[in-house]
Every structure is written in C-alpha cells, then in structure tokens.
Coordinates of C-alpha atoms in Angstrom, one line a residue:
M1 CA 0.1 0.0 -0.1
A2 CA 1.3 3.6 -1.0
R3 CA 2.1 5.6 1.7
G4 CA 1.6 9.4 1.8
P5 CA 4.1 11.9 3.1
D6 CA 4.6 12.1 6.7
P7 CA 2.3 14.8 8.3
S8 CA 4.9 15.8 10.7
L9 CA 7.4 16.4 8.0
L10 CA 4.6 18.5 6.0
G11 CA 4.3 20.9 9.2
A12 CA 7.9 21.4 9.6
K13 CA 8.6 22.2 6.0
A14 CA 5.2 24.7 6.1
T15 CA 6.9 26.2 9.4
T16 CA 10.3 26.5 7.5
E17 CA 8.8 28.5 4.5
A18 CA 6.6 30.8 6.9
R19 CA 9.6 31.7 8.6
Q20 CA 11.3 32.4 5.2
L21 CA 8.2 34.6 4.1
S22 CA 8.2 36.4 7.4
C23 CA 11.9 37.3 7.0
K24 CA 11.0 39.0 3.6
V25 CA 8.2 41.1 5.0
V26 CA 9.4 44.9 4.9
V27 CA 7.6 47.5 6.7
M28 CA 6.6 50.1 4.2
G29 CA 7.0 53.9 5.2
R30 CA 4.9 56.6 4.2
S31 CA 4.3 57.6 0.5
Y32 CA 4.7 61.3 -0.8
F33 CA 3.1 62.3 -4.1
V34 CA 5.0 65.0 -5.1
E35 CA 4.3 67.8 -7.8
E36 CA 6.2 67.5 -10.8
T37 CA 7.5 71.1 -10.6
V38 CA 9.2 70.1 -7.3
G39 CA 11.4 67.7 -8.9
Q40 CA 12.2 70.3 -11.6
Y41 CA 12.8 72.9 -9.0
L42 CA 15.1 70.6 -7.1
S43 CA 17.0 69.6 -10.5
D44 CA 17.6 73.1 -11.1
L45 CA 19.0 73.8 -7.7
S46 CA 21.6 70.9 -8.2
T47 CA 23.1 72.4 -11.1
K48 CA 23.9 75.5 -9.2
P49 CA 27.8 75.4 -8.4
K50 CA 27.7 74.8 -4.8
V51 CA 28.7 71.9 -2.5
Y52 CA 25.5 71.8 -0.8
A53 CA 22.1 73.7 -0.6
T54 CA 19.2 73.2 2.1
G55 CA 15.4 74.0 1.8
L56 CA 12.1 73.4 3.1
L57 CA 9.3 70.9 1.7
I58 CA 5.8 72.4 1.9
G59 CA 2.4 70.2 1.6
Q60 CA 0.0 68.4 3.5
C61 CA -0.6 65.1 5.9
S62 CA -3.4 62.9 5.7
P63 CA -4.2 59.3 7.1
Q64 CA -3.3 57.7 3.9
R65 CA -0.6 59.7 2.0
D66 CA 1.3 62.9 2.1
Y67 CA 1.5 65.6 -0.5
V68 CA 4.3 67.8 -1.5
I69 CA 3.4 70.8 -3.6
L70 CA 6.4 73.2 -3.2
A71 CA 10.2 73.0 -2.2
V72 CA 11.7 76.4 -1.0
R73 CA 15.4 76.8 -0.9
T74 CA 17.3 78.5 2.2
P75 CA 17.8 82.2 1.1
P76 CA 21.4 83.6 1.8
K77 CA 21.9 86.0 4.6
E78 CA 21.9 89.8 3.8
E79 CA 25.8 89.7 4.2
Q80 CA 26.1 86.8 1.8
N81 CA 25.2 86.7 -2.0
E82 CA 23.9 83.6 -4.4
T83 CA 27.6 82.7 -5.1
Y84 CA 28.4 82.2 -1.1
C85 CA 29.8 78.7 -1.2
P86 CA 30.1 76.5 2.1
T87 CA 32.1 73.5 2.0
K88 CA 31.3 71.6 4.8
L89 CA 28.0 70.5 6.4
T90 CA 29.0 71.7 9.8
D91 CA 28.7 75.2 8.1
I92 CA 25.0 74.9 8.2
D93 CA 23.4 77.8 10.0
E94 CA 20.7 76.0 12.0
E95 CA 19.4 79.1 13.4
W96 CA 19.0 80.7 10.1
V97 CA 17.1 77.6 8.6
T98 CA 14.8 77.6 11.5
T99 CA 14.1 81.2 11.4
H100 CA 13.4 81.0 7.5
A101 CA 11.0 78.0 8.3
S102 CA 9.1 80.3 11.0
Q103 CA 8.8 83.0 8.3
V104 CA 7.5 80.7 5.7
S105 CA 4.9 78.9 8.1
R106 CA 3.2 82.6 8.6
M107 CA 2.7 82.5 4.6
L108 CA 0.9 79.2 4.7
P109 CA -2.8 78.9 4.9
G110 CA -4.9 76.3 6.6
G111 CA -3.8 72.6 5.8
L112 CA -0.6 73.6 4.6
L113 CA 2.7 72.8 6.6
V114 CA 6.3 72.7 6.4
L115 CA 6.6 68.9 6.1
G116 CA 10.5 68.5 6.2
V117 CA 13.7 69.4 4.7
F118 CA 15.9 68.7 1.8
I119 CA 19.7 68.8 1.3
I120 CA 21.2 68.7 -2.2
A121 CA 24.9 67.9 -1.7
T122 CA 27.9 66.4 -3.6
P123 CA 28.7 62.6 -3.4
E124 CA 31.8 63.5 -0.9
L125 CA 29.2 64.7 1.6
A126 CA 26.7 61.9 1.4
K127 CA 27.9 60.1 4.6
D128 CA 27.4 63.0 6.7
T129 CA 24.2 64.2 5.3
Q130 CA 21.6 62.0 6.9
N131 CA 22.7 63.2 10.5
A132 CA 22.6 66.9 9.2
L133 CA 18.9 66.3 7.9
R134 CA 18.0 64.5 11.0
K135 CA 19.0 67.6 13.3
L136 CA 17.4 69.9 11.0
V137 CA 13.9 68.0 10.7
F138 CA 13.5 68.5 14.7
S139 CA 15.0 71.8 14.9
V140 CA 12.4 73.0 12.3
Q141 CA 9.6 71.4 13.9
K142 CA 10.5 72.9 17.1
S143 CA 10.5 76.2 15.4
V144 CA 7.3 76.1 13.4
T145 CA 5.3 75.0 16.2
K146 CA 6.9 76.8 19.4
K147 CA 4.2 79.9 19.3
R148 CA 1.3 77.9 17.9
L149 CA -1.9 78.2 20.4
W150 CA -3.2 75.0 19.4
N151 CA -2.1 71.1 20.0
F152 CA -1.6 68.3 17.8
A153 CA -4.5 65.7 17.9
G154 CA -3.7 62.2 19.1
E155 CA -4.2 60.7 15.8
E156 CA -2.4 63.0 13.7
V157 CA 0.5 62.0 11.2
L158 CA 3.9 63.4 13.0
D159 CA 6.2 61.8 10.6
R160 CA 8.1 64.5 9.1
V161 CA 10.4 64.1 5.6
A162 CA 14.2 64.3 5.1
L163 CA 15.1 64.2 1.5
Q164 CA 18.6 63.9 0.5
V165 CA 19.5 64.6 -3.1
C166 CA 22.7 64.0 -4.7
S167 CA 23.9 66.8 -7.1
T168 CA 25.9 64.6 -9.3
T169 CA 23.5 61.4 -10.0
K170 CA 20.4 63.4 -8.9
K171 CA 19.7 59.9 -6.9
L172 CA 16.9 60.5 -4.0
V173 CA 16.8 59.0 -0.6
C174 CA 13.6 59.7 1.2
R175 CA 13.4 59.0 5.1
T176 CA 10.9 60.1 7.8
Y177 CA 11.3 60.6 11.7
D178 CA 8.6 60.9 14.1
V179 CA 9.2 64.2 15.5
Q180 CA 7.4 63.3 18.8
D181 CA 10.0 61.0 19.6
A182 CA 13.5 62.6 19.8
K183 CA 15.2 59.2 19.7
S184 CA 13.3 57.9 16.8
S185 CA 15.3 56.6 13.9
A186 CA 14.8 56.9 10.1
K187 CA 12.1 55.1 8.4
P188 CA 12.3 54.7 4.5
A189 CA 9.6 56.4 2.3
D190 CA 8.4 56.5 -1.1
W191 CA 9.0 59.7 -3.2
K192 CA 6.4 59.8 -6.2
Y193 CA 6.4 62.6 -8.9
Q194 CA 2.8 63.2 -10.1
S195 CA 1.3 66.0 -12.1
D196 CA -1.3 68.5 -11.0
V197 CA -1.1 67.3 -7.3
S198 CA -3.0 70.1 -6.0
A199 CA -4.7 71.5 -9.0
F200 CA -8.3 70.3 -7.7
W201 CA -8.0 70.9 -4.0
L202 CA -11.0 71.9 -2.1
S203 CA -10.8 75.6 -0.2
L204 CA -12.7 76.4 2.9
N205 CA -13.3 80.1 3.4
C206 CA -14.8 82.1 6.5
T207 CA -14.8 85.5 7.9
V208 CA -14.4 85.9 11.7
N209 CA -15.4 88.8 13.6
V210 CA -13.3 89.7 16.3
N211 CA -13.9 91.7 19.6
I212 CA -11.4 90.7 22.3
H213 CA -10.6 92.8 25.4
I214 CA -7.4 91.9 27.0
P215 CA -6.9 93.6 30.5
L216 CA -3.3 94.5 31.5
P217 CA -2.7 93.9 35.2
A218 CA -1.0 96.6 37.3
T219 CA 1.8 94.4 38.0
S220 CA 2.6 94.1 34.6
A221 CA 5.1 96.4 32.7
N222 CA 5.1 97.9 29.4
H223 CA 7.3 95.3 27.7
E224 CA 4.9 92.5 28.8
L225 CA 2.4 93.8 26.4
E226 CA 3.3 90.8 23.9
K227 CA 2.9 88.3 26.9
N228 CA -0.5 89.7 28.1
T229 CA -1.8 89.6 24.4
R230 CA -0.9 86.0 24.0
N231 CA -2.7 85.1 27.3
G232 CA -5.7 86.7 26.0
L233 CA -5.5 85.1 22.6
T234 CA -5.0 81.8 24.3
R235 CA -8.3 82.3 25.9
W236 CA -9.9 83.2 22.5
A237 CA -8.5 80.2 21.0
K238 CA -10.2 77.8 23.1
Q239 CA -13.5 79.2 22.1
I240 CA -12.6 78.7 18.4
E241 CA -11.6 75.1 19.3
E242 CA -15.0 74.4 20.9
G243 CA -17.2 76.4 18.3
V244 CA -19.4 74.9 15.7
F245 CA -18.5 75.1 12.2
L246 CA -21.4 75.3 9.5
I247 CA -20.3 74.2 6.1
N248 CA -22.5 75.7 3.5
G249 CA -24.9 76.3 6.1
Q250 CA -24.9 72.7 7.5
I251 CA -23.7 70.8 10.4
K252 CA -21.9 67.8 8.9
E253 CA -20.9 64.8 10.8
E254 CA -17.2 64.6 11.5
D255 CA -16.2 61.3 10.2
A256 CA -18.3 61.9 7.1
E257 CA -16.7 62.8 3.7
L258 CA -16.5 66.4 2.9
L259 CA -17.6 65.7 -0.6
E260 CA -20.6 63.4 0.4
G261 CA -23.6 64.0 -1.5
Q262 CA -21.4 66.1 -4.2
K263 CA -22.1 65.1 -7.7
K264 CA -19.0 63.5 -9.5
S265 CA -17.8 64.6 -12.8
R266 CA -18.8 62.5 -15.7
G267 CA -16.5 60.5 -18.1
N268 CA -13.2 62.1 -18.8
S269 CA -14.3 65.7 -17.7
Q270 CA -11.9 67.5 -15.5
P271 CA -12.9 67.7 -11.9
S272 CA -13.9 71.4 -10.9
I273 CA -12.5 73.4 -8.0
Q274 CA -15.0 73.5 -5.1
A275 CA -15.2 76.2 -2.5
F276 CA -16.9 75.8 0.7
D277 CA -18.5 78.7 2.7
V278 CA -18.1 78.2 6.5
K279 CA -19.5 80.0 9.5
V280 CA -17.9 79.7 12.8
L281 CA -20.7 79.9 16.2
T282 CA -19.0 80.3 19.5
Q283 CA -20.6 80.3 22.8
L284 CA -21.3 83.3 24.5
S285 CA -21.4 82.2 27.9
Q286 CA -20.1 78.8 29.6
S287 CA -22.5 75.9 29.8
S288 CA -24.2 74.9 33.2
S289 CA -22.0 72.1 33.4
H290 CA -18.8 74.5 34.1
R291 CA -18.6 76.4 37.4
S292 CA -18.2 80.1 36.5
T293 CA -16.0 82.1 38.9
A294 CA -15.1 85.8 38.7
T295 CA -11.8 87.3 39.1
V296 CA -10.8 90.7 40.3
Q297 CA -7.8 92.3 39.1
V298 CA -6.4 95.7 39.3
C299 CA -5.5 96.8 35.9
R300 CA -4.0 99.9 34.6
G301 CA -4.4 99.4 30.9
S302 CA -6.0 97.2 28.3
I303 CA -5.7 95.9 24.6
N304 CA -8.8 95.7 22.2
L305 CA -8.5 93.8 19.1
K306 CA -11.5 94.5 16.9
G307 CA -12.3 93.9 13.2
A308 CA -13.2 91.0 10.8
I309 CA -10.2 88.4 9.7
K310 CA -10.3 86.4 6.4
C311 CA -9.7 82.8 6.8
R312 CA -8.9 80.1 4.4
A313 CA -7.9 76.5 4.2
Y314 CA -7.2 73.9 1.7
I315 CA -7.5 70.2 1.9
H316 CA -6.8 67.4 -0.7
N317 CA -9.7 65.9 -3.0
N318 CA -8.8 62.0 -2.0
K319 CA -11.8 61.6 0.2
P320 CA -11.0 64.1 2.6
R321 CA -13.2 64.0 5.8
V322 CA -15.0 66.7 7.5
K323 CA -13.2 66.7 10.7
D324 CA -9.7 67.3 8.6
A325 CA -11.4 70.1 6.7
I326 CA -12.5 71.9 9.9
Q327 CA -9.3 71.2 11.6
A328 CA -7.4 72.8 9.1
L329 CA -9.6 76.0 8.9
R330 CA -9.9 76.1 12.7
R331 CA -6.1 76.4 13.1
D332 CA -6.0 79.1 10.2
I333 CA -8.3 81.0 12.1
I334 CA -6.1 80.8 15.4
N335 CA -2.8 81.3 13.5
T336 CA -3.7 84.3 11.2
L337 CA -4.7 86.5 14.2
S338 CA -1.5 85.3 16.4
D339 CA 0.8 85.9 13.5
R340 CA -0.6 89.4 12.9
C341 CA -0.3 90.6 16.7
E342 CA 3.2 89.0 16.4
I343 CA 4.2 90.8 13.5
L344 CA 2.6 94.1 14.8
F345 CA 4.6 93.8 18.0
E346 CA 7.7 93.1 16.0
D347 CA 7.2 96.4 13.9
L348 CA 6.8 98.4 17.0
L349 CA 9.9 97.1 18.6
I350 CA 11.8 97.9 15.4
N351 CA 10.4 101.5 15.0
E352 CA 10.3 102.6 18.5
A353 CA 12.5 105.4 19.6
P354 CA 15.0 104.3 22.2
G355 CA 13.7 105.6 25.8
K356 CA 10.5 106.2 24.3
K357 CA 7.4 105.3 27.1
N358 CA 4.4 105.1 25.6
L359 CA 2.0 106.9 28.1
K360 CA -0.8 107.7 25.7
R361 CA -3.5 105.6 24.3
E362 CA -2.5 104.3 20.8
Y363 CA -4.5 102.9 18.0
H364 CA -2.9 100.6 15.5
A365 CA -3.9 98.7 12.4
L366 CA -3.2 94.9 12.4
P367 CA -1.4 93.9 8.9
Q368 CA -3.8 93.0 6.3
R369 CA -3.6 89.4 5.0
V370 CA -3.0 89.3 1.2
F371 CA -3.1 86.3 -1.2
A372 CA -1.4 85.1 -4.1
P373 CA -1.5 81.8 -6.5
I374 CA 1.1 79.4 -7.1
A375 CA 1.3 78.5 -10.6
G376 CA -0.5 74.9 -11.5
S377 CA -2.1 74.7 -8.3
S378 CA -5.6 75.7 -6.9
V379 CA -3.8 76.8 -3.5
T380 CA -2.8 80.6 -2.7
L381 CA -0.3 81.4 -0.4
C382 CA -0.5 84.4 1.9
D383 CA 1.4 87.3 3.5
Y384 CA 0.7 90.2 5.7
K385 CA 1.0 94.0 4.7
F386 CA 0.9 97.2 6.4
G387 CA -1.1 100.3 4.8
D388 CA 2.0 101.9 3.7
E389 CA 3.6 98.7 2.2
S390 CA 3.7 98.6 -1.7
A391 CA 2.9 95.6 -4.1
G392 CA 6.5 95.4 -5.0
E393 CA 7.6 94.9 -1.4
I394 CA 5.1 92.1 -1.1
Q395 CA 6.5 90.8 -4.5
E396 CA 10.2 90.7 -2.9
R397 CA 9.0 88.9 0.0
F398 CA 7.5 86.2 -1.9
V399 CA 10.9 85.7 -3.7
E400 CA 13.0 85.9 -0.6
M401 CA 11.0 83.5 1.3
L402 CA 9.3 81.4 -1.0
D403 CA 11.4 81.7 -4.2
Q404 CA 8.1 82.4 -5.9
A405 CA 7.7 85.1 -8.6
V406 CA 4.3 86.5 -8.5
H407 CA 2.8 89.3 -10.6
A408 CA 1.3 92.4 -8.8
E409 CA -1.9 92.0 -10.4
D410 CA -2.3 88.6 -8.8
I411 CA -1.9 89.9 -5.2
H412 CA -5.4 90.1 -3.6
V413 CA -6.0 92.2 -0.4
A414 CA -8.5 90.1 1.3
E415 CA -9.8 92.5 4.1
E416 CA -10.0 95.8 5.4
M417 CA -8.0 97.5 8.5
N418 CA -8.2 95.7 11.6
M419 CA -7.5 97.7 14.6
V420 CA -5.7 97.2 17.9
D421 CA -6.2 99.7 20.9
I422 CA -3.8 99.8 23.1
N423 CA -4.3 101.5 26.6
P424 CA -0.9 101.5 28.0
I425 CA 0.1 100.8 31.6
M426 CA 1.2 103.9 33.3
D427 CA 4.9 103.7 34.5
N428 CA 4.2 105.2 37.8
T429 CA 7.1 104.9 40.4
D430 CA 5.4 107.4 42.9
D431 CA 5.4 105.8 46.2
A432 CA 2.1 107.1 47.4
Q433 CA 0.6 105.7 44.0
Q434 CA 2.2 102.5 44.6
K435 CA 0.7 102.3 48.2
K436 CA -2.8 103.1 46.8
L437 CA -2.6 100.4 44.4
A438 CA -1.6 97.8 47.2
K439 CA -4.3 98.8 49.2
A440 CA -6.9 98.6 46.3
T441 CA -5.7 95.2 45.9
V442 CA -6.2 94.4 49.2
L443 CA -9.4 95.7 49.3
L444 CA -10.4 94.0 46.1
K445 CA -9.3 90.7 47.9
L446 CA -11.3 91.4 50.9
Q447 CA -14.3 92.0 48.8
Q448 CA -13.8 88.7 47.1
N449 CA -13.8 86.9 50.4
L450 CA -16.6 88.9 52.1
G451 CA -19.1 86.7 50.9
V452 CA -17.3 83.6 52.0
V453 CA -16.7 85.3 55.6
M454 CA -20.4 86.6 55.8
G455 CA -21.8 83.1 55.0
T456 CA -19.5 81.4 57.7
V457 CA -20.8 84.1 60.3
I458 CA -24.4 83.4 59.5
A459 CA -23.9 79.5 59.7
V460 CA -22.3 79.8 63.0
I461 CA -25.1 82.2 64.4
A462 CA -27.5 79.7 62.9
V463 CA -25.8 76.6 64.8
A464 CA -25.7 78.6 68.0
F465 CA -29.4 79.4 67.9
S466 CA -30.4 76.1 67.3
F467 CA -28.4 74.8 70.2
S468 CA -29.9 77.4 72.6
Y469 CA -33.4 76.8 71.1
F470 CA -33.5 73.0 71.4
S471 CA -31.8 73.2 75.1
D472 CA -34.8 75.3 76.2

C-alpha cells in the first residue's frame, strides 16, 4: 500500500516556509505624492555651483498619504550673496534655517505646513548628510510649532520627511522621522512624482468677527504687552476650538466625507475646483456644567482687538473627511490672528524710539492679509502687509521667503483694516501711588472673600441659635 508524506514533515516544511516569508516582510513607510514642478526645482538647484544647498518641503499630511506641492531653498543672509559657497555640512546655520521656516510657516494657509527639509549635496558629503538632515528636521519642527496656540491631535501624522539629493547622480534618498520621539530612527519612505497634485484641492473660506478685550494687570510692565496679548489670545483660541462650524450652512458629521452627496464629474471631464463657505459659531457664555468664577484684578491698561479676519484652508480631494477640513480651517483662524499680533509687535519694537515711554493711548492697524496663487495649483499662499507697504514689497518677500515670483495684479488684499487699541500701563514709580494700588488690591481681595466670611458667620450664628433653642 502506497504511503503519503509524513504529516509531521509537512508541518515542519510549512513552518520553515512561513519563517522564510516572514523574513522577507518589509515594513513600508509613508508615501509622498510630489508635484512634478518640485522635481524640476530640485534639479535646477542641483546644477548650481555649490557643495550643498538646504531648503524646506511644503505640503499636507493625510492618514493615507502625504502631498508635497512646493520646495523652497534657504535664502542667503543679507551679508552673503548667491555665490556664497560653504564647503562643509557643519557650516549649516541651523538658526537661519529655522528662522526661515518660521517665516514661511506664517505664509501658509490652513491645511499646509512645513513637512520637512531637503539637502542637495555632492557625493563626498553623502555620508554626513543624513545626520545633518535629522538635526534640521527636529529643529525646524520645534521652530514652526513653538508659538502656536493649538496642540496636535492624538491621531495626527507626525512623521516629517528628510530628503537627500545627490547633485551629481540626482539620486534621491527619502526618509521620515517621528518628531514626537527625539530618539526615533529613520524610516524609509516612497517619493513619487505626479502632475497636478494640488490642481483641484478644495478650499474652505470664512470671515471671523473679532472683538477681544485683554486687561493689563497693574503688576505688568510695558514690555509685557506681547505676553499679555498672547494670554488673551489663548483664551480666545479655546473658544474657537470649541466652536461649531457650519459648512455651506449645514452641520456635518465629523467622520463623514466632505464631498458626500456631491455630484461626481462624468466621463473624462476634469473635476471642478470647489469652494465651501463656512461660518463659525462660538458660545457666548459657559454652559451650566461649568462652574463660573469671577476674577477681580487691579488693571492699569488694556488691549482691544477689533475687526473681521479672512481665513482660508485647503484640503486634498482624495476622499477628505469633514473633521480634517474643519481642523485645517480652525487652525488657520487661530494662526492668522496670532501671527498678525506677533508681526505688529515686531514692527513696534523695530520702530520704537530708544527711551520712549508709551504713556498715551495708541491705535494701531493689524497687518492685512493678502493672497497670491501658485502656478499650476488651486492653492494660494499668503502674506501680511501694513497700509504703507507697496505691492512691490510683497513681491520681494515672496521671492525671498518662498522663491516664488508673483505678479502684482495677482496679489489680492483680502480684507479691510483691523484695529488694535492699546491703552498702555502707566509707568508710575510714585510711592504714594504704589501704596494706593496695593491698598486697592487688598480691598478687592477682601471684597472677594467677604461673601465667604459672611456666610461662615451666619452659619455659626444659626448653629448657636439652634443649640440654644433645643436646650430650652
């Protein structure tokens, strides 16, 4: 009688094959879909007579894939010119690269962010390039998020890309790092060029009316105006975070697709560029579940922010979720007001006369937001201009910061002037005045505690009366 194969041998063979297959499994990294113009830009940079060049990669993250729509080289310093040629990667000015990243981050509408960095270098520097890239990835991420008034959500993609380009062979090495983990190691990633990556992205637009009153405590000094403004904006940002967003007049489920219910284009016709009108509803008062407490402060000044700000966000058209679109717009609302205040204070600091004391009430205009398009994309980038700045100055900034030439007629001023009313803290060193302020502070604290004290006294009297009554 013919015998079949031994079952135990079959089991051993299957186990061996399974082990061999498991050894061949490679954990795939993220995929980056990159605009073809980015490839051409990097190629052009690699032909420059330099040992290396650094720059930023700009785009958008999504749960499934990431998109790179722009590459921007690090501009030379004022004392340097385009022919300046560093020879070693240790010559990279990390502070200059991160400062550039912070400036670029201000010019990005909602949904766009600095996704990572690139270095184009000669083959002789290839060995040291990855270490330099890793250092820059973490430094840039820290710089662009340092002053943000919001935090990343738990499920967000926090991998940032480090792209190495050989100037001779044009070979690319793409890796990512988890910027939440300072000890994270490099992971391989795919870098795929495509045309029209952002040609049909969706836009969300809204106008937010702002009327923020920020008291300046008597204990603050004039140089703490920016700090107090930031504290006030932090409270306002929380209201925006908790607000309700109406998309085209409707409340949509967060996990639903943004394009749900929209008609799809037929046949080979190109998809249209869609824009959504959004309104933001914020609570006027705290809900009954929150305990409301009054705070009494001695104040000698205030800052009032008033006006209407134009906000804009973009999101990819590959089955975008409502929650991702709202998140992008929400962050743009918070960023644009925060950035404008920061720019205003920088301007006041630069133009303030030495030794000048601001003892009078001042009115300042927040810089206006302007938008300009990117060639071959539905996305627009932004900048901020003061009233006395010309279109030519805006064009110069786009070239310097983003290496993008824009036409004056394409620069769109999005809004009217928004005002900042600064009623400054009086710098009064008079002892009698200081004693009055201290006395006023003590009186206010006594008034705050008066209710508690009276309540306690009444309770004690009631207990004593009850005891006397029942004893009789």
